[in-house]
């Protein structure tokens, strides 16, 4: 499972936005957003989507990927 630290997330609405964005992509098996600790956890199929693409999706919707944990 990929764990990504992010910035600019402040509430459950933000978490929902990230969850919905990731859910639209083939290869995302499961995601969980912990807005209080500013983490996104993603289980994904590496044959269908890359770690870099997941980070790009998060950045594109207005959040900032800090690092992998």
Short mmCIF file of C-alpha atoms in Angstrom, two decimals:
data_model
loop_
_atom_site.label_atom_id
_atom_site.label_comp_id
_atom_site.label_asym_id
_atom_site.label_seq_id
_atom_site.Cartn_x
_atom_site.Cartn_y
_atom_site.Cartn_z
CA UNK A 1 0.00 0.00 0.00
CA UNK A 2 1.30 3.41 -0.98
CA UNK A 3 1.29 6.10 1.71
CA UNK A 4 1.55 9.70 0.54
CA UNK A 5 1.97 12.79 2.73
CA UNK A 6 0.14 15.84 1.40
CA UNK A 7 -0.28 19.56 2.09
CA UNK A 8 -3.29 21.84 1.78
CA UNK A 9 -5.81 19.34 3.14
CA UNK A 10 -7.92 20.78 5.94
CA UNK A 11 -11.24 18.96 6.21
CA UNK A 12 -13.34 15.95 5.38
CA UNK A 13 -14.54 17.72 2.22
CA UNK A 14 -10.94 17.81 0.99
CA UNK A 15 -10.62 14.12 1.81
CA UNK A 16 -13.75 13.39 -0.19
CA UNK A 17 -12.40 15.31 -3.18
CA UNK A 18 -9.20 13.26 -3.20
CA UNK A 19 -11.09 10.00 -2.72
CA UNK A 20 -13.50 10.77 -5.59
CA UNK A 21 -10.67 11.84 -7.92
CA UNK A 22 -8.68 8.67 -7.31
CA UNK A 23 -11.75 6.45 -7.59
CA UNK A 24 -12.25 7.52 -11.21
CA UNK A 25 -9.06 5.81 -12.36
CA UNK A 26 -8.72 2.22 -13.43
CA UNK A 27 -6.17 0.47 -11.26
CA UNK A 28 -7.11 2.13 -7.97
CA UNK A 29 -8.24 -0.74 -5.78
CA UNK A 30 -8.82 1.16 -2.56
CA UNK A 31 -7.95 4.55 -1.10
CA UNK A 32 -8.27 6.14 2.30
CA UNK A 33 -7.63 9.78 3.12
CA UNK A 34 -6.68 10.75 6.67
CA UNK A 35 -7.10 14.52 6.59
CA UNK A 36 -6.16 15.02 10.24
CA UNK A 37 -2.71 13.51 9.70
CA UNK A 38 -2.50 14.68 6.07
CA UNK A 39 -1.97 11.21 4.60
CA UNK A 40 -3.42 9.37 1.63
CA UNK A 41 -3.21 5.58 1.53
CA UNK A 42 -3.69 3.92 -1.85
CA UNK A 43 -3.80 0.27 -2.83
CA UNK A 44 -3.38 0.05 -6.58
CA UNK A 45 -2.61 -2.28 -9.47
CA UNK A 46 0.86 -1.36 -10.74
CA UNK A 47 0.00 -2.86 -14.13
CA UNK A 48 -2.75 -0.26 -14.64
CA UNK A 49 -1.60 2.91 -12.88
CA UNK A 50 1.75 4.20 -11.62
CA UNK A 51 2.73 5.78 -8.34
CA UNK A 52 3.68 8.94 -10.25
CA UNK A 53 0.24 9.12 -11.88
CA UNK A 54 -1.43 8.87 -8.45
CA UNK A 55 0.70 11.77 -7.19
CA UNK A 56 -0.09 13.76 -10.34
CA UNK A 57 -3.84 13.26 -9.78
CA UNK A 58 -3.56 14.58 -6.22
CA UNK A 59 -1.51 17.59 -7.33
CA UNK A 60 -3.85 18.35 -10.24
CA UNK A 61 -6.89 18.75 -7.99
CA UNK A 62 -5.13 21.35 -5.84
CA UNK A 63 -3.27 19.47 -3.15
CA UNK A 64 0.48 19.13 -2.84
CA UNK A 65 2.29 15.82 -2.50
CA UNK A 66 5.06 16.22 0.06
CA UNK A 67 6.70 12.80 0.12
CA UNK A 68 6.21 9.11 0.43
CA UNK A 69 6.20 7.98 4.04
#
